[in-house]
Coordinates of C-alpha atoms in Angstrom, one line a residue:
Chain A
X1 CA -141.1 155.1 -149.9
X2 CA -137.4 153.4 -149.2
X3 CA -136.6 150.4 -150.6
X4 CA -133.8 150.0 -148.3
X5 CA -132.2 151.6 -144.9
X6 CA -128.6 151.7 -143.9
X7 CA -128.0 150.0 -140.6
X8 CA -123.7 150.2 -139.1
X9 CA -122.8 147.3 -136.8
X10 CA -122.0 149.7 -134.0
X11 CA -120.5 145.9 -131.6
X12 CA -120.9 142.7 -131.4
X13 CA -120.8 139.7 -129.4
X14 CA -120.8 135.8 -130.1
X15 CA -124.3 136.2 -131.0
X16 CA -125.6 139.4 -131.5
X17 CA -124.9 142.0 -133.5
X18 CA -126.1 145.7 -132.4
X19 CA -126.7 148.3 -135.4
X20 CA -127.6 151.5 -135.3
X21 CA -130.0 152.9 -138.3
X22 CA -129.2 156.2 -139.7
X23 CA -132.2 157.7 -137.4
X24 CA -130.3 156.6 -134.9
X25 CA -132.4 153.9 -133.8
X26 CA -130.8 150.7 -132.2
X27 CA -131.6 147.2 -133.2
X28 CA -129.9 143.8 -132.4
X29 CA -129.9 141.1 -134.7
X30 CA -128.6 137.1 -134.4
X31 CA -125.6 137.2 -136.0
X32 CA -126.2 134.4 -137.9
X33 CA -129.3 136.7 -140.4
X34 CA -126.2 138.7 -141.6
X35 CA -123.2 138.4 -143.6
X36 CA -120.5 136.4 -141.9
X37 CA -118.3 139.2 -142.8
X38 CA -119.8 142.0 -140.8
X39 CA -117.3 143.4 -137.8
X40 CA -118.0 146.7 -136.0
X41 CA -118.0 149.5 -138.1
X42 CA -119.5 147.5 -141.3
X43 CA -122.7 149.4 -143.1
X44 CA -125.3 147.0 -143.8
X45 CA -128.3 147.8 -147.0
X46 CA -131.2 146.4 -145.4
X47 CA -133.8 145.7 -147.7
X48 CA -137.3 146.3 -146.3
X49 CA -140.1 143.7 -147.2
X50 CA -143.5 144.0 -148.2
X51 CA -144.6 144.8 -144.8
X52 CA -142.0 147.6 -144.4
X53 CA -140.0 145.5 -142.4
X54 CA -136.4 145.2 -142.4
X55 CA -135.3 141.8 -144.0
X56 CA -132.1 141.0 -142.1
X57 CA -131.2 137.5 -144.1
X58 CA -131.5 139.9 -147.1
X59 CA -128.7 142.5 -146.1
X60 CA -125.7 143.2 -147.9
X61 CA -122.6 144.7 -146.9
X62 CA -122.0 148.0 -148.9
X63 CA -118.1 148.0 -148.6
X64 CA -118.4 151.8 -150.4
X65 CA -120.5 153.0 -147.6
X66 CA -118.9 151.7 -144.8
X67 CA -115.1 153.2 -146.8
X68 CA -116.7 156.8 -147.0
X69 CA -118.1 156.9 -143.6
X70 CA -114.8 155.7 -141.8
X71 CA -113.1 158.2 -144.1
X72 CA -114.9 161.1 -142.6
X73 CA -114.8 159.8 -139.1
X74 CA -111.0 160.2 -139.7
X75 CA -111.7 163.9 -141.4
X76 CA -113.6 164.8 -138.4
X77 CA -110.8 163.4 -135.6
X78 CA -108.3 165.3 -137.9
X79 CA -109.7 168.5 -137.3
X80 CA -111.0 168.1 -133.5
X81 CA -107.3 166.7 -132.7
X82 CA -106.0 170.1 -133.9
X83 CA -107.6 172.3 -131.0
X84 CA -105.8 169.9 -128.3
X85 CA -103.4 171.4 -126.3
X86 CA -101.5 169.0 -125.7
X87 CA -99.7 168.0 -122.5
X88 CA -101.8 167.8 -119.1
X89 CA -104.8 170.0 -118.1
X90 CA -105.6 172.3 -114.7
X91 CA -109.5 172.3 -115.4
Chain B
X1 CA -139.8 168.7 -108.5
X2 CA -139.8 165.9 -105.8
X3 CA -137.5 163.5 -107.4
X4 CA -134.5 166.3 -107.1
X5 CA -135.2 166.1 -103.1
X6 CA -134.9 162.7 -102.4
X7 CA -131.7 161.5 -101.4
X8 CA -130.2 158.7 -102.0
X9 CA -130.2 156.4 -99.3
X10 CA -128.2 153.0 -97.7
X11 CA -125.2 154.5 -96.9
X12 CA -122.2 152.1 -96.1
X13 CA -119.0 153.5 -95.1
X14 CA -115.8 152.4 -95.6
X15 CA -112.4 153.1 -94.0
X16 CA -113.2 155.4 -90.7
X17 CA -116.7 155.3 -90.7
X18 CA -118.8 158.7 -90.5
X19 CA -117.0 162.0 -91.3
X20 CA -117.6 165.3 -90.0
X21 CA -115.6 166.9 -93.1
X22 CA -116.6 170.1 -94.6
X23 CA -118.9 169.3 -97.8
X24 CA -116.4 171.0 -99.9
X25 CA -113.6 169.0 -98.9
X26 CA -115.8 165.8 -100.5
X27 CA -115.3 164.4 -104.3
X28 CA -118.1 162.3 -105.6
X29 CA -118.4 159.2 -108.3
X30 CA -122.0 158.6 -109.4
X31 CA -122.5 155.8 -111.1
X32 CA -125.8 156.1 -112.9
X33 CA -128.4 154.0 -113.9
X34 CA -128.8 154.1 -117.7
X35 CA -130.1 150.9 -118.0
X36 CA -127.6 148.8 -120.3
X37 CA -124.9 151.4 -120.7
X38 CA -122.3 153.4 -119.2
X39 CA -122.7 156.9 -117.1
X40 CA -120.4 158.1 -114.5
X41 CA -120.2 162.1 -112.6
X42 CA -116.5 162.8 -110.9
X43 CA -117.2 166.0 -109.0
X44 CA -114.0 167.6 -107.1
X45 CA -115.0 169.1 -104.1
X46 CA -114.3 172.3 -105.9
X47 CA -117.8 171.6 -107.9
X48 CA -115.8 170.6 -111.3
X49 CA -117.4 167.9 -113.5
X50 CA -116.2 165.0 -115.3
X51 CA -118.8 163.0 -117.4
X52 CA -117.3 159.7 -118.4
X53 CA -119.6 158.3 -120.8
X54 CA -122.9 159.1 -121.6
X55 CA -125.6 155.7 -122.0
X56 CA -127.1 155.0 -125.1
X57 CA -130.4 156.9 -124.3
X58 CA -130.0 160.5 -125.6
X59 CA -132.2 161.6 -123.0
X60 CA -129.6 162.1 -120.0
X61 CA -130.3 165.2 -118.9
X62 CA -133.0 164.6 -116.3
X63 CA -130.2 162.0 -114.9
X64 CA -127.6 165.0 -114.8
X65 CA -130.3 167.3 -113.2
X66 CA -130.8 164.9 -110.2
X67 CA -127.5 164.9 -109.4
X68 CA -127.0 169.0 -110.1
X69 CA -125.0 168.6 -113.1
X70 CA -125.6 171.9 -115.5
X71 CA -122.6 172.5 -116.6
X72 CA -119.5 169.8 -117.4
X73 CA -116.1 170.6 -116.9
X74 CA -114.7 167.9 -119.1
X75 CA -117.1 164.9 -121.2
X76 CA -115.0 161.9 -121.7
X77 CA -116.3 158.9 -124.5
X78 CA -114.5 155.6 -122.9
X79 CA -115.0 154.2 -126.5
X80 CA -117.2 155.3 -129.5
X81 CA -120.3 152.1 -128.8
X82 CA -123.4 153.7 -128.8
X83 CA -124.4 152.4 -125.2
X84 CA -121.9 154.5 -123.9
X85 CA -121.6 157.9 -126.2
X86 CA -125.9 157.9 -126.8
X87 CA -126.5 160.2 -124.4
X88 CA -123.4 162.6 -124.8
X89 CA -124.5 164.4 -128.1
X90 CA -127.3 166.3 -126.0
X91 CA -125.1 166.8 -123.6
X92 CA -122.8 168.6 -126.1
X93 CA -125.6 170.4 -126.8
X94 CA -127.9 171.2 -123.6
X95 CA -125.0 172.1 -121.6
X96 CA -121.8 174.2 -120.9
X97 CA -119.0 171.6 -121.9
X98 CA -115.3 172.5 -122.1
X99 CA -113.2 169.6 -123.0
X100 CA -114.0 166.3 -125.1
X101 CA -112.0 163.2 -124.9
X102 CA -112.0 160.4 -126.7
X103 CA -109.9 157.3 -128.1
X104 CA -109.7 158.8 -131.5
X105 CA -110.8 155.5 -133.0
X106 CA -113.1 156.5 -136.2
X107 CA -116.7 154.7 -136.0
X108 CA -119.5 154.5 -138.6
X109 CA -122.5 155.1 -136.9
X110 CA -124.9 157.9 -137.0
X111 CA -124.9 158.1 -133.5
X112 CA -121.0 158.7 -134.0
X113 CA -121.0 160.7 -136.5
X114 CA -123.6 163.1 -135.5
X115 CA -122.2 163.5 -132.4
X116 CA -118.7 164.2 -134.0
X117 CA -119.9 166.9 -136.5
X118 CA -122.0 168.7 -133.2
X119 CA -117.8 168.8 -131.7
X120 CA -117.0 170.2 -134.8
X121 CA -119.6 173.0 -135.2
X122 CA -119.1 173.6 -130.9
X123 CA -116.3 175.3 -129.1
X124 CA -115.3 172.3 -127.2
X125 CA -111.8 171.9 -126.8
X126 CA -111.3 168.1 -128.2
X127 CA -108.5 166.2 -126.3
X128 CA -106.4 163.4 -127.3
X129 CA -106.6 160.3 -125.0
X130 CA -102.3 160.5 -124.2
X131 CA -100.5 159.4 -121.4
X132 CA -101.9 163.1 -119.3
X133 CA -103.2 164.1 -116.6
X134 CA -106.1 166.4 -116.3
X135 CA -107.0 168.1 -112.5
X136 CA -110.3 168.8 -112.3
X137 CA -109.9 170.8 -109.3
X138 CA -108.0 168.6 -105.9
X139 CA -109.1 165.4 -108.1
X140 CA -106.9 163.7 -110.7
X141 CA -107.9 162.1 -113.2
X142 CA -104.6 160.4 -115.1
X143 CA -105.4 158.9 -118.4
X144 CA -104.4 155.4 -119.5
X145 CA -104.4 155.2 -123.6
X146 CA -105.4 152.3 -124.8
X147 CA -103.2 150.2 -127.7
X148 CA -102.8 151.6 -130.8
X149 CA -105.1 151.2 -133.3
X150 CA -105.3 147.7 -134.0
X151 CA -108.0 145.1 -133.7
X152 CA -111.6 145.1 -134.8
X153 CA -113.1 145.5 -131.3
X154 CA -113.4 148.6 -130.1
X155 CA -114.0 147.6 -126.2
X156 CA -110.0 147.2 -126.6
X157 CA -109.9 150.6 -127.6
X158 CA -111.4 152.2 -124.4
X159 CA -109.9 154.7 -122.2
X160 CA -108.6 153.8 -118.7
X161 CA -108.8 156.4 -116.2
X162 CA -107.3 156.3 -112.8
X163 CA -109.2 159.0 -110.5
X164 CA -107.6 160.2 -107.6
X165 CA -108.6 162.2 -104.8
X166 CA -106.0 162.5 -101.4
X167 CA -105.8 158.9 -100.7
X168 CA -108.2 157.7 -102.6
X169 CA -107.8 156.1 -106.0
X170 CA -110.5 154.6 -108.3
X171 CA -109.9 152.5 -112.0
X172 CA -112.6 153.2 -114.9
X173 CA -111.6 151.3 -117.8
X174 CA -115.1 151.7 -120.2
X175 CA -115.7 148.0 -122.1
X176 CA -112.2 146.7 -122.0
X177 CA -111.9 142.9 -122.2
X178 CA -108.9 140.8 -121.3
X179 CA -107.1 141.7 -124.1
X180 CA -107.1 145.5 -123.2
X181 CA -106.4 145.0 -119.3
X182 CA -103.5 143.1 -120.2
X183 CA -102.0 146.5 -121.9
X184 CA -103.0 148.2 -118.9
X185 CA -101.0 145.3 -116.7
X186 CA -98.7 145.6 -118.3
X187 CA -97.4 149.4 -118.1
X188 CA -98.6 149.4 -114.6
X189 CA -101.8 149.6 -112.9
X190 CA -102.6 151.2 -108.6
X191 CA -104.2 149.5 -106.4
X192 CA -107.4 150.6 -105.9
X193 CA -110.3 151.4 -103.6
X194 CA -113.0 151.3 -106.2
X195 CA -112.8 149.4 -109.7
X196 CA -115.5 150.3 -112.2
X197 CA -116.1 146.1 -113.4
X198 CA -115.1 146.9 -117.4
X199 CA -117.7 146.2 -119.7
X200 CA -120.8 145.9 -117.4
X201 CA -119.8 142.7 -116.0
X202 CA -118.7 140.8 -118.5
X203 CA -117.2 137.5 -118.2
X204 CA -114.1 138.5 -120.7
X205 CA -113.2 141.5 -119.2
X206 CA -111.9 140.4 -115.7
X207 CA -109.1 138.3 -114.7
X208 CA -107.0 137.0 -111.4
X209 CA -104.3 138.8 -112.7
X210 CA -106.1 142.3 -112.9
X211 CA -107.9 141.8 -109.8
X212 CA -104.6 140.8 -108.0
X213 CA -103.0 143.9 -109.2
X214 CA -106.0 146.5 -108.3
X215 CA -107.0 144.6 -105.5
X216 CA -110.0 146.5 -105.2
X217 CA -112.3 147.3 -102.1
X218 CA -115.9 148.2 -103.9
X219 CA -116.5 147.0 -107.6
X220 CA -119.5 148.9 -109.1
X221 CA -121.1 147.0 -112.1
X222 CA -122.8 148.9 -114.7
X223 CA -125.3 147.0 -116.2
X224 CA -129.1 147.0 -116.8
X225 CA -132.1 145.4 -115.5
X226 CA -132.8 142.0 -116.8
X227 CA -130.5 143.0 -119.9
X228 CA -130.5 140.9 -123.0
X229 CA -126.5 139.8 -122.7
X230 CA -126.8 138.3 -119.3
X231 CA -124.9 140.9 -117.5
X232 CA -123.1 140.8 -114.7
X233 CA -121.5 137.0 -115.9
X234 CA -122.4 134.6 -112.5
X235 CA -118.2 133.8 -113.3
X236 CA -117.5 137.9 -113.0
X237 CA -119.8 137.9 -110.1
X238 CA -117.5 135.3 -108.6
X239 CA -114.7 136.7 -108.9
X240 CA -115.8 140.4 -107.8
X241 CA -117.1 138.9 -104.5
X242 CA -114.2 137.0 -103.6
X243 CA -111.7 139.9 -104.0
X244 CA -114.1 142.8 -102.8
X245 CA -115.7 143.5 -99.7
X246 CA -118.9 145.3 -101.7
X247 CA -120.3 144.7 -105.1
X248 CA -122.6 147.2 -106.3
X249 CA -124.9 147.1 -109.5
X250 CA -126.5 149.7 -111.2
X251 CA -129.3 147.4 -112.4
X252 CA -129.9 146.4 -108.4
X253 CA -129.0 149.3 -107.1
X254 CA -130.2 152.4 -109.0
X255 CA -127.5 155.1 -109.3
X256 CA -124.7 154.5 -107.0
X257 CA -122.9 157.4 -105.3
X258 CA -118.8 157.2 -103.9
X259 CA -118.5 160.6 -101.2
X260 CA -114.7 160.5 -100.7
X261 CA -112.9 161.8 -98.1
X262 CA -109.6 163.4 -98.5
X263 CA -108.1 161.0 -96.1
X264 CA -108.6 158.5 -98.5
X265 CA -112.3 157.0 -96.3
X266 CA -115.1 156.9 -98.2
X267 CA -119.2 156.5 -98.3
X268 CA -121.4 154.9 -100.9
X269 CA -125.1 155.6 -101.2
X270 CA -127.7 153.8 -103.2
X271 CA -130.6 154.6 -105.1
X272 CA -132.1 151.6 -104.5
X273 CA -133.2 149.0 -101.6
X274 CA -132.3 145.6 -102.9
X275 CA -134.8 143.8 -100.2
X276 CA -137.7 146.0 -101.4
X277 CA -140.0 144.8 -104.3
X278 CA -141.4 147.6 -105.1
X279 CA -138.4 149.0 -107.8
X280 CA -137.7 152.3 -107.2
X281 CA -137.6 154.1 -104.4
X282 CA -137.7 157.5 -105.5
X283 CA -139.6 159.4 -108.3
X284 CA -137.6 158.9 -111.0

């Protein structure tokens, strides 16, 4: 069984924070459970409680994570960018 | 099935009334209901498809099947927020695409990066959101880039796109806020007939200044039923009805069809009767 899950603060608002788990699921969260730090983009270690549910108050940003997965986002634009064909487009 | 018959129904027109045209000389928007998101078909009247976003449910398909979509000519992600690119994965997947566009801004989410690595392992031609223009058929859509990389919101980072078909003309700008329509302002933005409200109504993403430059006649809001954020802002709202003749809601109004006319005149169907209680008016 997990310990913990890996949530990214997919946006935010004044109050809310959406984040997306890695399974894709969606959950929004007061902004005021989570680091003050977090912007859009951050990867959040969720630590799950004795129930099996996520303790939000207990997250903590994994600077690492969050590095690594922006740095393959940028791999994988690299490499789509490089079938453009530039210029405009008769579809 | 039933739900692929019904039509859509509470037609208004606008500018000329009733047409006579031959169906092949019309060009659609649909804005779709996808509940707290973004979805939007351009079809040129030669049957070419646009996507422009996707909604955050990865179940869109039975949306694109009601409106005949199996194949898309070009899938464009405004901005890489899951309530706008969650459906466009299984599109990649469950149907003929041929272009991808997006801002190029790098995300973190799995619903980012899956979709990125299902481009990758695809033959979808990936396209750079430049200063281009791509004709999907007789309609044009011309692509505003948004600013540089900069900022740690990506609603500034979204796509404008100005759609134009004859004399028509139509401004999608995804979740851009104040900030973002002030770069558009500020190299130049048309008058419209339709404006896609940015960011499902918010209250930061409209101002006197960019109404007074796109002076639009219809304003479609994307937004959900009884979402969680408020949408459409009562001080958006305000400002919509007092420049537009029309305001049109996804979350009143079900999907929301534009049949444009080359002239430039143009029709827009409902899903939805606001005055009935019942909800939905088809089998969705």
């Amino acid at each position: 069984m997990p310990t913990e899950k890996f949530y990214a603060v997919d946006r935010l608002d004044r109050r809310r924070a959406v984040l997306v788990g890695d399974s894709g699921d969606e959950v929004t969260v007061a902004r005021t459970d989570l680091p003050a730090a977090v912007k859009e983009g951050t990867v959040l270690r969720v630590p799950l409680d004795r129930e099996g549910d996520l303790d939000w108050p207990a997250a903590r940003i994994d600077v690492e994570e969050s590095e690594s997965r922006r740095r393959e986002a940028e791999r994988l634009i690299r490499e789509l960018r490089k079938r453009d064909p530039g210029g405009d487009l008769e579809l | 099935m039933l739900h692929l018959l019904v039509p859509l129904f509470l037609v208004v027109s606008y500018s000329g009334g009733a047409h006579e045209q031959n169906a092949r000389e019309v060009a659609e928007i649909i804005f779709l209901d996808v509940g707290q998101g973004d979805a939007a078909i351009i079809r040129s009247p030669e049957g070419k498809v646009a996507l422009v976003d996707a909604g955050r449910d990865p179940d869109i398909l039975p949306l694109l099947r009601r409106h005949k979509v199996d194949s898309v000519d070009i899938a464009i992600a405004s901005h890489p927020h899951a309530d706008h690119i969650g459906g466009m994965e299984r599109v990649i997947r469950s149907l003929p695409v041929r272009y991808y566009m997006d801002n190029g801004f790098p995300h973190t989410t799995a619903t980012y990066t899956s979709l990125m690595r299902t481009l990758q392992a695809s033959d979808v031609v990936y396209l750079e959101a430049t200063a281009r223009t791509i004709s999907l058929g007789s309609v044009e859509l011309a692509v505003l880039p948004p600013p540089a990389r900069g900022g740690e919101n990506l609603n500034n980072g979204s796509i404008g796109l100005v759609v134009r078909y004859g004399r028509f003309t139509a401004l999608l700008t995804g979740d851009s806020e104040v900030e973002e329509l002030n770069h558009f302002l500020s190299r130049g933005v048309p008058d419209v007939a339709l404006l896609k409200a940015a960011h499902h109504g918010s209250r930061n993403a409209v101002s006197p200044a960019w109404l007074s430059a796109t002076k639009p006649e219809v304003v479609v809001i994307s937004c959900g039923r009884d979402n969680e954020y408020g949408y459409p802002h009562p001080g958006a709202m305000r400002y919509y009805d007092i420049v537009a003749s029309a305001v049109y809601r996804t979350d009143l109004d079900g999907d929301v069809a534009v049949r444009i006319h080359s002239d430039g005149s143009y029709d827009v169907s409902v899903q939805l009767d606001r005055s009935s209680t019942g909800g939905w008016n088809d089998a969705h």
